[in-house]
Coordinates of C-alpha atoms in Angstrom, one line a residue:
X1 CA 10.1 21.1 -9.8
X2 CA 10.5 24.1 -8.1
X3 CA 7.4 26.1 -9.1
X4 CA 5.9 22.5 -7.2
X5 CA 8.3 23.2 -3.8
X6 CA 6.9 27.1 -4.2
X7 CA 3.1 26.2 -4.3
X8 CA 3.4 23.9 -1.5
X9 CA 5.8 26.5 0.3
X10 CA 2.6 28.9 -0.2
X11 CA 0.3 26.2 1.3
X12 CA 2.0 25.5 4.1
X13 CA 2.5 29.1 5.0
X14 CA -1.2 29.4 4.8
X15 CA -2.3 26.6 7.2
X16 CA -1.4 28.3 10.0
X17 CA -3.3 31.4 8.8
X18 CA -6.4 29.4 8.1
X19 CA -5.8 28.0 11.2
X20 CA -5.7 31.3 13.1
X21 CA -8.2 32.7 11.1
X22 CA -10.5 30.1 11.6
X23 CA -10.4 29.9 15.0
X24 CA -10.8 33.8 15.4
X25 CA -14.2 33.6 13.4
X26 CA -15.2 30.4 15.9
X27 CA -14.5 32.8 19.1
X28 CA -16.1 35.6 17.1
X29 CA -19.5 34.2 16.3
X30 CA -19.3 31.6 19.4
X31 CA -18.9 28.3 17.3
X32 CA -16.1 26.6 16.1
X33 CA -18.3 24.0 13.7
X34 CA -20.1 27.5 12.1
X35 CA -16.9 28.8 11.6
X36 CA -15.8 25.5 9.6
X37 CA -19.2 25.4 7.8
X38 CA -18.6 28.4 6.6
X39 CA -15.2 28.3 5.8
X40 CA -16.3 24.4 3.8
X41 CA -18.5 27.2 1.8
X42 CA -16.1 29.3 0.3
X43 CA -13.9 26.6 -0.1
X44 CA -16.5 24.8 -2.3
X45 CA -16.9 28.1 -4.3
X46 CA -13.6 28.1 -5.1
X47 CA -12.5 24.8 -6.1
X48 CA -15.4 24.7 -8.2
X49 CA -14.8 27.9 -10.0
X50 CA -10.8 26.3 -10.5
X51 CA -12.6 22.8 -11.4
X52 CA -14.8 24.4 -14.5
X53 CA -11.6 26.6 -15.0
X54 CA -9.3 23.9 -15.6
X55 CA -10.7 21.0 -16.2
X56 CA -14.4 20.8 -16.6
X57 CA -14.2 16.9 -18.2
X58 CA -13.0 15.4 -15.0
X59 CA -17.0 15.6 -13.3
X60 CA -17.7 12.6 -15.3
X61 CA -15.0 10.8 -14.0
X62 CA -16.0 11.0 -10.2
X63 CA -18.6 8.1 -10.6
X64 CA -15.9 5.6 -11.7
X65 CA -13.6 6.3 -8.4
X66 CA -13.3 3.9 -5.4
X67 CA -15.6 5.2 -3.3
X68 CA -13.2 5.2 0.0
X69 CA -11.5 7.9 -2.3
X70 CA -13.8 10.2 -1.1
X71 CA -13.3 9.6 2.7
X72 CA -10.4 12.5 2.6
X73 CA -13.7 14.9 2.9
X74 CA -13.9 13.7 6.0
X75 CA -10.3 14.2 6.9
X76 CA -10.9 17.7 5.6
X77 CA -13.6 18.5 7.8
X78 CA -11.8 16.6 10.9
X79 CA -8.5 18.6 10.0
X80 CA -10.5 22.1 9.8
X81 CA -13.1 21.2 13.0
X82 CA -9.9 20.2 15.0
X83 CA -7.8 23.0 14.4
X84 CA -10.7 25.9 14.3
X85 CA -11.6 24.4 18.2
X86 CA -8.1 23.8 19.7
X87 CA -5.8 26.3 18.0
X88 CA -7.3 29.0 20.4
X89 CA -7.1 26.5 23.8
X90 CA -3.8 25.1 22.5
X91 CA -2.0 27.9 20.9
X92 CA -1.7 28.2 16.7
X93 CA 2.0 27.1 16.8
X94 CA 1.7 24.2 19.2
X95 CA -1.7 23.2 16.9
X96 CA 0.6 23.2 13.7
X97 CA 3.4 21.8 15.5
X98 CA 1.2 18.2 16.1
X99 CA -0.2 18.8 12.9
X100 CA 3.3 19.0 11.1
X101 CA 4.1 16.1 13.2
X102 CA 1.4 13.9 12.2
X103 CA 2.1 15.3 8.5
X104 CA 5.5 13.6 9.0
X105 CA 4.7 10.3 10.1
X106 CA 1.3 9.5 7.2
X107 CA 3.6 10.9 4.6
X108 CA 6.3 8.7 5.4
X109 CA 4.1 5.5 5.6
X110 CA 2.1 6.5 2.6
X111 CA 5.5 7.1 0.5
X112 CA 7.1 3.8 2.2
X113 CA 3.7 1.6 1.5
X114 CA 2.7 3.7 -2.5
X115 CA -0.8 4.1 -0.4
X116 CA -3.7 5.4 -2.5
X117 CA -1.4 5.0 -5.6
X118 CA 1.5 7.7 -4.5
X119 CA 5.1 6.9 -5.6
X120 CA 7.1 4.1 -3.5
X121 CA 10.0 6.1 -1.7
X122 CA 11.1 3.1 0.9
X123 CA 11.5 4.3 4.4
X124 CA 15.2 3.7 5.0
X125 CA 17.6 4.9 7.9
X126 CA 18.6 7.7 6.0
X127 CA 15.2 9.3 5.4
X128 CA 13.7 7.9 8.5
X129 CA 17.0 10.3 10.5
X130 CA 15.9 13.5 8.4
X131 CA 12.2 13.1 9.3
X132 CA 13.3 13.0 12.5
X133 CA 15.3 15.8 12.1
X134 CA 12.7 17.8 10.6
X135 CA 10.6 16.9 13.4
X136 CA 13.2 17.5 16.5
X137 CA 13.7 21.1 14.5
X138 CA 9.3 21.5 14.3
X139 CA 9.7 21.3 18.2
X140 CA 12.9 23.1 18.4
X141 CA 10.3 26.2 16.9
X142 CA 7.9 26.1 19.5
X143 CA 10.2 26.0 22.5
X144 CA 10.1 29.1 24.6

């Protein structure tokens, strides 16, 4: 379990770099959406490089999935369009602040709910105070 808590450690510690990143390379080349498109492309180079890596049998799979599976794209490109545009208006730490915050709130309905298949966890006093603990303590980071 803890090499899981270290990856996602890792990938939370790069969403505000992509974020900032991002955003610089919109300001750079004066488009936000380019920056994204770009950013889809190395992404696709990459997961597909992983994909053959690891496990090339699961392509044939893909046509046997619900079909509203593949709306998280969407949310991808949503996610990365969002934060490329506002992080330089809003600031990256207020940017990942709402984005943490919304984070919070899906994964707490999609744990209490087993949404899209994910593990019932019920949403209960106790873990409904430390979400909002975790959240008071986001905004507690990004006051000045």
């Amino acid at each position: 379990m803890l090499h899981y808590a270290t990856i996602m450690i890792l990938a939370g510690v790069g969403i505000p770099i992509l974020a900032a990143m991002n955003a610089a390379l919109g300001r750079h080349v004066g488009s936000p959406a380019a920056a994204a498109a770009v950013l889809f492309c190395i992404a696709l180079l990459a997961s597909v490089a992983v994909a053959l890596l690891t496990g090339p049998h699961a392509w044939g799979r893909f046509a046997t999935a619900p079909r509203s599976w593949f709306a998280a794209g969407l949310l991808v490109a949503f996610y990365v369009l969002s934060v490329t545009y506002i992080a330089p208006r809003f600031g990256v730490g207020n940017a990942i602040f709402f984005v943490l915050l919304g984070q919070l709130l899906s994964a707490a309905a999609i744990d209490h709910f087993g949404l899209f298949g994910a593990q019932v966890s019920p949403l209960g006093l106790a873990r409904a105070s430390g979400i909002g603990l975790m959240a008071v303590g986001v905004w507690l980071t990004q006051q000045v």
